[in-house]
C-alpha cells in the first residue's frame, strides 16, 4: 500500500444496492457467516502471525507463496495454481451465470532480505515488519473463504481467492499486471490493512525513470573545452524544475536522487538521476512524461552545442510504471463496498487516490476496489510496524459482504455486478 492522499468525498448507495444488502443481511446463512468471523477472529490472527513470520522481500516471495498455496488448498479451493510471475490463486465455483471476481492480498513486503519478521506482542498489540501490510490482507482473504465454507454459502458467481507478488516499490505491480494479462475477471478486490470504513477506488499512477548522461570525461584544466555529463544533467534538472503541471488531476514530479562524477577536478564522464512522476490521470501522466523526456534530451543538446561537440549521450530507463485510472464513485463495486461498511455499523468513507494492486484493473476499465482488512495499524513500511487486532473481524465481514453483494447468493440475491463476457 502506498501513501493515501485527499479527503473523503460524498457517496451514493442506490435503492437496488440497499435492497440487495437488506436481503443478504436477513438471510440465515449470511448471518451464520458473519457470526462465524467473530468466532474465527483468533484463527485469523494466528494466520496473520504465521504468514508475517515467513519473510517475503521484494522479488523473493516464493517461500511465503508456497505456504499460502497450502492454506488455499487446505480450504478446499479448486485448481489452486501458481503462475509464471509467482502469483497463487484458486477458484471457489459459483452456481453459474454470475460474474467472476478476484479477491486478493499481496505476498511481498518492502523489507529487504535479512529483516527480522518475528512477531512480538505487547499489551495486545502485535509488532513486526509487514504484520499489517499485507499480513492482515493475506489473513483476511483466508478468513473470508473460511466463513463462506462454514456457512456453506453457494454464490452465483465464481470467486477466485489468491495472493499477488510485487505490489510494493520496484515490484511495480508485476503480479497483478501478469494476472490481468492472462485472465478475464469482472471485478477485483484487493485487501490491505486499514479500517473497514475505507474504500479506495481511484488509482494514482506513477512513472519512474533512471536517466544517465555519458560524456568523454577529462582533466578539469587539461581537457577543458569538452562537455560534461554533470553539466548536461544540471541543465536538465533546471529545465525540469520549471515544468508546470495541473493541480486537478493532481500531477507531480521530482528529481529524487542524483549521483555522478569522479573527483572535483575531473570533467564528469557520467551523471545519473532518478525521476518520479505521478498523476491521478493516465493522460496527464503521459503528457508530463513526454515533457520531462523532451527536456532531458534538450539538455544534452545544449551542453553539446555549448562546446561544439556531440559527445554527450543519454541512457533512459523506465524503472517504474504504475498505471493511473479512475472510476465513478457510484460504480456498482464502490456502492457494494460502501453499503457493506454501513451494514456492519461503520460510516463509510471514499478515499482519495492511492497506488495499490487495484491500479491495474482500474486502468483497464475493470471494476476494482481496495478495502481495509479491519483492526488498527501504524508504522507501515517501517521496522516499527504494528497491528492492533481489536474488532478486526469487522474487516472480514466488510469484505465478505462486498463479495456476496457482487457475485450474488443462490436463491437469495442476484449479483450486483454484471458479467462482461
Ligand atoms: Zn500493501
Short mmCIF file of C-alpha atoms and ligand atoms in Angstrom, two decimals:
data_model
loop_
_atom_site.label_atom_id
_atom_site.label_comp_id
_atom_site.label_asym_id
_atom_site.label_seq_id
_atom_site.Cartn_x
_atom_site.Cartn_y
_atom_site.Cartn_z
CA UNK A 1 0.00 0.00 0.00
CA UNK A 2 1.27 3.42 -0.89
CA UNK A 3 0.58 6.80 0.70
CA UNK A 4 -3.00 7.99 0.66
CA UNK A 5 -4.00 11.44 -0.45
CA UNK A 6 -7.02 13.66 -0.46
CA UNK A 7 -10.13 13.81 1.62
CA UNK A 8 -13.20 11.65 1.60
CA UNK A 9 -15.98 12.62 -0.82
CA UNK A 10 -19.76 12.24 -0.57
CA UNK A 11 -21.19 8.96 -1.77
CA UNK A 12 -24.39 7.38 -3.05
CA UNK A 13 -25.98 3.99 -2.43
CA UNK A 14 -28.78 3.24 -4.89
CA UNK A 15 -32.08 1.60 -3.94
CA UNK A 16 -31.07 -1.56 -5.79
CA UNK A 17 -27.88 -1.89 -3.77
CA UNK A 18 -29.57 -1.03 -0.48
CA UNK A 19 -32.27 -3.63 -1.18
CA UNK A 20 -29.69 -6.30 -2.00
CA UNK A 21 -28.00 -5.72 1.33
CA UNK A 22 -31.26 -5.80 3.24
CA UNK A 23 -31.96 -9.18 1.66
CA UNK A 24 -28.48 -10.53 2.35
CA UNK A 25 -28.48 -9.41 5.97
CA UNK A 26 -31.81 -11.14 6.57
CA UNK A 27 -30.54 -14.47 5.23
CA UNK A 28 -29.80 -17.23 7.76
CA UNK A 29 -26.65 -18.46 6.05
CA UNK A 30 -25.25 -14.98 5.59
CA UNK A 31 -25.95 -14.29 9.26
CA UNK A 32 -24.13 -17.50 10.16
CA UNK A 33 -21.12 -16.48 8.07
CA UNK A 34 -20.97 -13.04 9.69
CA UNK A 35 -21.27 -14.57 13.15
CA UNK A 36 -18.53 -17.06 12.31
CA UNK A 37 -16.00 -14.27 11.57
CA UNK A 38 -16.21 -13.31 15.23
CA UNK A 39 -15.54 -16.86 16.47
CA UNK A 40 -12.84 -17.20 13.86
CA UNK A 41 -11.06 -14.00 14.88
CA UNK A 42 -8.30 -15.75 16.83
CA UNK A 43 -7.59 -18.18 13.98
CA UNK A 44 -7.31 -15.23 11.60
CA UNK A 45 -4.79 -13.55 13.91
CA UNK A 46 -2.78 -16.78 14.17
CA UNK A 47 -2.70 -16.98 10.36
CA UNK A 48 -1.59 -13.37 10.21
CA UNK A 49 1.31 -14.05 12.58
CA UNK A 50 2.42 -17.23 10.80
CA UNK A 51 2.33 -15.56 7.38
CA UNK A 52 4.19 -12.46 8.63
CA UNK A 53 6.96 -14.58 10.13
CA UNK A 54 7.76 -16.04 6.71
CA UNK A 55 9.86 -13.24 5.17
CA UNK A 56 8.81 -12.06 1.71
CA UNK A 57 11.29 -9.45 0.49
CA UNK A 58 10.67 -7.88 -2.95
CA UNK A 59 11.24 -10.50 -5.69
CA UNK A 60 11.65 -13.21 -3.01
CA UNK A 61 8.06 -14.14 -2.21
CA UNK A 62 8.48 -17.85 -3.06
CA UNK A 63 8.57 -19.38 0.46
CA UNK A 64 5.58 -17.40 1.66
CA UNK A 65 3.75 -18.24 -1.56
CA UNK A 66 4.22 -21.99 -1.02
CA UNK A 67 2.81 -21.69 2.49
CA UNK A 68 -0.12 -19.65 1.22
CA UNK A 69 -0.77 -22.13 -1.56
CA UNK A 70 -1.10 -24.89 1.06
CA UNK A 71 -3.57 -22.71 3.01
CA UNK A 72 -5.73 -22.18 -0.09
CA UNK A 73 -5.66 -25.88 -0.91
CA UNK A 74 -6.48 -26.76 2.70
CA UNK A 75 -9.61 -24.59 2.47
CA UNK A 76 -10.89 -26.60 -0.48
CA UNK A 77 -10.30 -24.16 -3.33
CA UNK A 78 -10.28 -25.76 -6.77
CA UNK A 79 -7.49 -25.52 -9.34
CA UNK A 80 -5.02 -23.83 -6.99
CA UNK A 81 -2.12 -22.79 -9.22
CA UNK A 82 0.88 -20.54 -9.30
CA UNK A 83 1.61 -18.63 -12.48
CA UNK A 84 4.97 -17.79 -14.03
CA UNK A 85 5.13 -14.45 -12.24
CA UNK A 86 4.69 -16.07 -8.79
CA UNK A 87 1.03 -15.31 -8.02
CA UNK A 88 -1.03 -18.06 -6.39
CA UNK A 89 -4.80 -18.48 -6.68
CA UNK A 90 -7.67 -20.93 -6.90
CA UNK A 91 -11.38 -20.75 -7.53
CA UNK A 92 -14.49 -21.25 -5.41
CA UNK A 93 -17.07 -22.08 -8.04
CA UNK A 94 -20.46 -20.42 -8.13
CA UNK A 95 -23.73 -21.94 -9.30
CA UNK A 96 -23.32 -20.26 -12.69
CA UNK A 97 -24.39 -17.18 -14.65
CA UNK A 98 -22.78 -14.83 -12.16
CA UNK A 99 -19.75 -12.57 -12.53
CA UNK A 100 -16.23 -13.82 -11.80
CA UNK A 101 -14.25 -11.81 -9.29
CA UNK A 102 -10.72 -11.99 -7.92
CA UNK A 103 -10.17 -11.33 -4.20
CA UNK A 104 -6.54 -11.00 -3.20
CA UNK A 105 -3.85 -9.53 -0.99
CA UNK A 106 -0.15 -9.11 -1.74
CA UNK A 107 2.58 -11.51 -0.67
CA UNK A 108 5.53 -9.11 -0.82
CA UNK A 109 6.71 -6.67 1.83
CA UNK A 110 9.01 -3.66 1.43
CA UNK A 111 11.60 -5.16 3.78
CA UNK A 112 14.93 -6.46 2.45
CA UNK A 113 16.32 -9.94 2.95
CA UNK A 114 17.57 -10.47 6.50
CA UNK A 115 14.92 -8.32 8.20
CA UNK A 116 13.68 -10.00 11.40
CA UNK A 117 9.93 -10.50 10.97
CA UNK A 118 9.35 -12.31 14.27
CA UNK A 119 6.05 -11.06 15.69
CA UNK A 120 6.26 -9.62 19.21
CA UNK A 121 3.20 -8.95 21.32
CA UNK A 122 3.00 -6.16 23.90
CA UNK A 123 -0.29 -5.28 25.64
CA UNK A 124 -2.31 -6.98 22.94
CA UNK A 125 -0.59 -5.14 20.08
CA UNK A 126 1.38 -7.13 17.50
CA UNK A 127 4.69 -5.73 16.30
CA UNK A 128 6.59 -6.91 13.21
CA UNK A 129 7.61 -5.55 9.82
CA UNK A 130 4.76 -6.49 7.47
CA UNK A 131 2.31 -7.57 10.20
CA UNK A 132 -0.29 -5.18 8.79
CA UNK A 133 0.89 -4.59 5.19
CA UNK A 134 -0.04 -7.04 3.99
CA UNK A 135 -0.09 -9.76 6.65
CA UNK A 136 -3.57 -8.55 7.52
CA UNK A 137 -4.82 -8.70 3.92
CA UNK A 138 -3.47 -12.22 3.43
CA UNK A 139 -5.10 -13.46 6.64
CA UNK A 140 -8.43 -11.79 5.82
CA UNK A 141 -8.54 -13.38 2.37
CA UNK A 142 -8.36 -16.81 4.04
CA UNK A 143 -10.89 -15.78 6.71
CA UNK A 144 -13.48 -14.76 4.09
CA UNK A 145 -13.09 -18.12 2.42
CA UNK A 146 -13.44 -19.95 5.76
CA UNK A 147 -16.62 -18.02 6.56
CA UNK A 148 -18.19 -18.93 3.20
CA UNK A 149 -17.29 -22.57 3.74
CA UNK A 150 -18.51 -22.64 7.33
CA UNK A 151 -21.94 -21.27 6.41
CA UNK A 152 -21.98 -23.41 3.27
CA UNK A 153 -22.87 -20.42 1.12
CA UNK A 154 -23.39 -21.13 -2.56
CA UNK A 155 -22.62 -17.98 -4.53
CA UNK A 156 -23.82 -17.45 -8.09
CA UNK A 157 -20.57 -16.06 -9.48
CA UNK A 158 -17.15 -17.67 -9.20
CA UNK A 159 -14.73 -16.22 -6.66
CA UNK A 160 -11.01 -16.51 -7.25
CA UNK A 161 -9.08 -16.22 -3.99
CA UNK A 162 -5.35 -15.68 -4.01
CA UNK A 163 -2.28 -13.57 -3.50
CA UNK A 164 -0.13 -11.48 -5.79
CA UNK A 165 3.59 -10.72 -5.91
CA UNK A 166 5.33 -7.40 -6.49
CA UNK A 167 2.82 -4.87 -5.17
CA UNK A 168 5.42 -2.75 -3.39
CA UNK A 169 8.11 -0.43 -4.77
CA UNK A 170 10.12 -1.73 -7.71
CA UNK A 171 7.87 -4.81 -7.76
CA UNK A 172 5.86 -2.36 -9.88
CA UNK A 173 2.57 -4.32 -9.59
CA UNK A 174 4.15 -7.09 -11.64
CA UNK A 175 1.92 -9.77 -10.10
CA UNK A 176 -1.40 -8.10 -10.74
CA UNK A 177 -0.25 -6.98 -14.20
CA UNK A 178 0.51 -10.60 -15.10
CA UNK A 179 -2.82 -11.78 -13.73
CA UNK A 180 -4.83 -9.33 -15.83
CA UNK A 181 -2.72 -10.07 -18.91
CA UNK A 182 -3.69 -13.75 -18.69
CA UNK A 183 -7.15 -13.83 -17.12
CA UNK A 184 -10.53 -12.24 -17.51
CA UNK A 185 -12.50 -11.31 -14.41
CA UNK A 186 -15.42 -8.93 -13.98
CA UNK A 187 -14.26 -7.38 -10.74
CA UNK A 188 -11.32 -7.18 -8.35
CA UNK A 189 -10.95 -6.66 -4.62
CA UNK A 190 -7.59 -6.02 -3.01
CA UNK A 191 -7.32 -6.28 0.76
CA UNK A 192 -4.90 -4.01 2.59
CA UNK A 193 -4.58 -3.03 6.24
CA UNK A 194 -6.87 -0.24 7.48
CA UNK A 195 -10.33 0.50 8.78
CA UNK A 196 -13.30 -1.33 7.24
CA UNK A 197 -14.85 2.11 6.73
CA UNK A 198 -12.49 2.99 3.91
CA UNK A 199 -12.95 2.30 0.23
CA UNK A 200 -10.20 3.09 -2.28
CA UNK A 201 -11.49 3.31 -5.86
CA UNK A 202 -9.13 5.76 -7.60
CA UNK A 203 -5.63 4.95 -8.77
CA UNK A 204 -2.64 7.25 -8.67
CA UNK A 205 -0.27 6.27 -11.46
CA UNK A 206 3.47 6.72 -11.43
CA UNK A 207 6.32 6.55 -13.90
CA UNK A 208 9.88 6.43 -12.66
CA UNK A 209 12.99 6.91 -14.72
CA UNK A 210 16.69 6.42 -14.27
CA UNK A 211 18.46 8.86 -16.60
CA UNK A 212 22.20 8.57 -17.21
CA UNK A 213 24.30 11.15 -19.05
CA UNK A 214 27.59 9.93 -20.51
CA UNK A 215 30.45 12.13 -21.73
CA UNK A 216 34.12 11.81 -22.68
CA UNK A 217 35.45 12.85 -19.27
CA UNK A 218 38.82 14.51 -18.76
CA UNK A 219 41.02 16.70 -16.58
CA UNK A 220 39.28 19.86 -15.43
CA UNK A 221 42.22 22.01 -16.59
CA UNK A 222 43.99 19.93 -19.20
CA UNK A 223 40.88 18.80 -21.10
CA UNK A 224 38.85 21.98 -20.64
CA UNK A 225 36.59 22.63 -23.63
CA UNK A 226 34.68 19.35 -23.70
CA UNK A 227 31.10 18.81 -22.50
CA UNK A 228 30.40 17.47 -19.02
CA UNK A 229 27.85 14.82 -18.06
CA UNK A 230 27.12 16.64 -14.81
CA UNK A 231 26.69 19.99 -16.51
CA UNK A 232 24.28 18.41 -19.00
CA UNK A 233 22.28 16.86 -16.18
CA UNK A 234 22.31 20.17 -14.29
CA UNK A 235 20.73 21.84 -17.32
CA UNK A 236 18.13 19.09 -17.40
CA UNK A 237 17.25 19.47 -13.73
CA UNK A 238 16.89 23.24 -14.12
CA UNK A 239 14.56 22.76 -17.09
CA UNK A 240 12.53 20.02 -15.41
CA UNK A 241 12.14 22.22 -12.31
CA UNK A 242 10.28 24.79 -14.44
CA UNK A 243 7.60 22.42 -15.77
CA UNK A 244 4.07 23.42 -14.80
CA UNK A 245 1.58 20.66 -14.03
CA UNK A 246 -2.18 20.67 -13.42
CA UNK A 247 -3.48 20.88 -9.87
CA UNK A 248 -6.50 18.80 -10.93
CA UNK A 249 -5.94 15.98 -11.74
CA UNK A 250 -3.12 16.17 -9.22
CA UNK A 251 0.11 15.66 -11.13
CA UNK A 252 3.58 15.81 -9.60
CA UNK A 253 7.27 15.30 -10.36
CA UNK A 254 10.59 15.29 -8.59
CA UNK A 255 14.21 14.52 -9.32
CA UNK A 256 14.63 12.29 -6.31
CA UNK A 257 18.32 11.34 -6.35
CA UNK A 258 21.43 12.43 -8.23
CA UNK A 259 24.89 10.92 -8.45
CA UNK A 260 27.92 11.06 -10.70
CA UNK A 261 31.35 12.47 -11.29
CA UNK A 262 34.78 11.16 -10.35
CA UNK A 263 36.53 13.99 -8.50
CA UNK A 264 36.41 17.73 -8.05
CA UNK A 265 39.00 18.26 -10.76
CA UNK A 266 37.50 15.92 -13.36
CA UNK A 267 35.06 16.88 -16.12
CA UNK A 268 32.39 14.31 -15.34
CA UNK A 269 32.08 11.30 -17.62
CA UNK A 270 28.88 10.15 -16.01
CA UNK A 271 25.89 11.55 -14.12
CA UNK A 272 22.68 9.85 -13.09
CA UNK A 273 19.33 10.90 -11.67
CA UNK A 274 16.09 9.21 -10.64
CA UNK A 275 12.86 10.97 -11.53
CA UNK A 276 9.44 10.21 -10.03
CA UNK A 277 6.25 11.41 -11.78
CA UNK A 278 2.71 10.82 -10.55
CA UNK A 279 -0.81 11.66 -11.55
CA UNK A 280 -4.39 10.65 -10.93
CA UNK A 281 -4.92 10.75 -14.70
CA UNK A 282 -3.07 8.49 -17.11
CA UNK A 283 -3.29 11.14 -19.83
CA UNK A 284 -1.79 13.85 -17.63
CA UNK A 285 0.93 11.43 -16.57
CA UNK A 286 1.84 10.66 -20.18
CA UNK A 287 1.88 14.35 -21.06
CA UNK A 288 4.19 15.11 -18.15
CA UNK A 289 6.44 12.22 -19.08
CA UNK A 290 6.74 13.45 -22.65
CA UNK A 291 7.69 16.92 -21.47
CA UNK A 292 10.25 15.66 -18.94
CA UNK A 293 11.95 13.43 -21.51
CA UNK A 294 11.94 16.25 -24.08
CA UNK A 295 13.82 18.46 -21.62
CA UNK A 296 16.19 15.63 -20.71
CA UNK A 297 17.21 15.39 -24.39
CA UNK A 298 17.27 19.13 -24.93
CA UNK A 299 19.71 19.48 -22.02
CA UNK A 300 22.17 17.13 -23.72
CA UNK A 301 21.86 19.05 -26.98
CA UNK A 302 22.50 22.37 -25.27
CA UNK A 303 25.53 21.06 -23.42
CA UNK A 304 26.93 19.65 -26.67
CA UNK A 305 26.21 22.90 -28.51
CA UNK A 306 27.95 24.94 -25.82
CA UNK A 307 31.20 23.09 -26.55
CA UNK A 308 30.55 22.44 -30.22
CA UNK A 309 30.55 18.70 -29.61
CA UNK A 310 28.30 15.67 -29.87
CA UNK A 311 29.98 13.69 -27.10
CA UNK A 312 27.16 13.73 -24.53
CA UNK A 313 24.80 10.79 -24.84
CA UNK A 314 21.84 9.77 -22.72
CA UNK A 315 20.60 6.43 -21.46
CA UNK A 316 16.92 6.49 -20.47
CA UNK A 317 15.43 3.63 -18.43
CA UNK A 318 11.83 3.31 -17.28
CA UNK A 319 12.18 1.65 -13.85
CA UNK A 320 8.62 2.04 -12.58
CA UNK A 321 5.27 2.05 -14.34
CA UNK A 322 2.04 2.01 -12.38
CA UNK A 323 -0.99 2.94 -14.46
CA UNK A 324 -3.38 5.65 -13.25
CA UNK A 325 -7.12 5.42 -13.56
CA UNK A 326 -10.45 6.36 -12.13
CA UNK A 327 -13.99 5.05 -12.00
CA UNK A 328 -17.20 6.71 -10.94
CA UNK A 329 -17.84 6.98 -7.21
CA UNK A 330 -21.24 5.42 -7.93
CA UNK A 331 -19.78 2.39 -9.74
CA UNK A 332 -21.59 -0.71 -8.51
CA UNK A 333 -18.45 -2.18 -6.89
CA UNK A 334 -17.93 1.06 -4.96
CA UNK A 335 -21.56 1.11 -3.85
CA UNK A 336 -21.35 -2.51 -2.73
CA UNK A 337 -18.30 -1.76 -0.60
CA UNK A 338 -19.93 1.33 0.90
CA UNK A 339 -23.18 -0.50 1.65
CA UNK A 340 -21.18 -3.31 3.29
CA UNK A 341 -19.36 -0.89 5.56
CA UNK A 342 -22.68 0.65 6.52
CA UNK A 343 -24.27 -2.75 7.12
CA UNK A 344 -21.75 -3.53 9.86
CA UNK A 345 -22.18 -0.15 11.52
CA UNK A 346 -19.38 1.95 10.04
CA UNK A 347 -19.75 5.36 8.47
CA UNK A 348 -18.22 4.62 5.06
CA UNK A 349 -15.64 6.97 3.55
CA UNK A 350 -14.42 7.17 -0.01
CA UNK A 351 -10.68 7.53 -0.02
CA UNK A 352 -8.59 9.76 -2.23
CA UNK A 353 -6.50 8.11 -4.94
CA UNK A 354 -3.58 5.89 -3.97
CA UNK A 355 -1.38 3.24 -5.53
CA UNK A 356 -2.41 -0.39 -4.90
CA UNK A 357 -2.95 -3.58 -6.88
CA UNK A 358 -6.31 -2.10 -7.95
CA UNK A 359 -4.47 0.38 -10.18
CA UNK A 360 -4.13 -2.23 -12.89
CA UNK A 361 -7.77 -3.30 -13.25
CA UNK A 362 -8.99 0.29 -12.79
CA UNK A 363 -6.72 1.42 -15.62
CA UNK A 364 -8.20 -1.38 -17.77
CA UNK A 365 -11.77 -0.28 -17.01
CA UNK A 366 -12.45 -3.32 -14.78
CA UNK A 367 -14.34 -2.50 -11.55
CA UNK A 368 -11.95 -2.71 -8.60
CA UNK A 369 -11.66 -1.52 -5.02
CA UNK A 370 -9.07 -1.78 -2.28
CA UNK A 371 -10.62 -2.48 1.11
CA UNK A 372 -9.36 -2.25 4.67
CA UNK A 373 -8.91 -5.57 6.48
CA UNK A 374 -10.01 -4.31 9.90
CA UNK A 375 -8.29 -3.63 13.21
CA UNK A 376 -5.86 -0.75 13.52
CA UNK A 377 -2.31 -0.34 12.33
CA UNK A 378 0.58 2.07 12.11
CA UNK A 379 4.23 2.43 11.17
CA UNK A 380 3.61 0.84 7.78
CA UNK A 381 6.81 0.29 5.77
CA UNK A 382 8.94 0.83 8.90
CA UNK A 383 10.54 -1.60 11.36
CA UNK A 384 8.07 -0.24 13.96
CA UNK A 385 5.04 -1.51 12.06
CA UNK A 386 2.25 -2.68 14.38
CA UNK A 387 -1.23 -4.16 14.28
CA UNK A 388 -3.97 -3.86 16.88
CA UNK A 389 -6.38 -6.78 16.36
CA UNK A 390 -9.25 -5.21 18.34
CA UNK A 391 -12.51 -5.67 16.38
CA UNK A 392 -10.54 -6.95 13.39
CA UNK A 393 -13.38 -9.26 12.38
CA UNK A 394 -15.32 -6.26 11.05
CA UNK A 395 -12.79 -6.11 8.24
CA UNK A 396 -13.56 -9.71 7.33
CA UNK A 397 -17.30 -9.00 7.45
CA UNK A 398 -16.93 -5.97 5.23
CA UNK A 399 -15.05 -7.89 2.54
CA UNK A 400 -17.39 -10.88 2.83
CA UNK A 401 -20.49 -8.72 2.34
CA UNK A 402 -18.94 -6.82 -0.56
CA UNK A 403 -18.13 -10.10 -2.28
CA UNK A 404 -21.59 -11.58 -1.66
CA UNK A 405 -23.37 -8.49 -2.96
CA UNK A 406 -21.30 -8.50 -6.14
CA UNK A 407 -21.48 -12.19 -7.05
CA UNK A 408 -24.95 -12.95 -5.67
CA UNK A 409 -26.09 -15.81 -3.44
CA UNK A 410 -28.04 -18.70 -4.95
CA UNK A 411 -31.78 -18.48 -4.17
CA UNK A 412 -31.18 -15.33 -2.09
CA UNK A 413 -29.84 -12.37 -4.09
CA UNK A 414 -28.98 -11.56 -7.70
CA UNK A 415 -25.44 -10.44 -8.47
CA UNK A 416 -24.98 -6.67 -8.42
CA UNK A 417 -22.00 -6.99 -10.76
CA UNK A 418 -22.84 -7.99 -14.30
CA UNK A 419 -20.62 -10.46 -16.15
CA UNK A 420 -18.98 -8.78 -19.14
CA UNK A 421 -18.06 -11.91 -21.10
ZN1 LIG B 1 0.12 -3.15 0.92
#
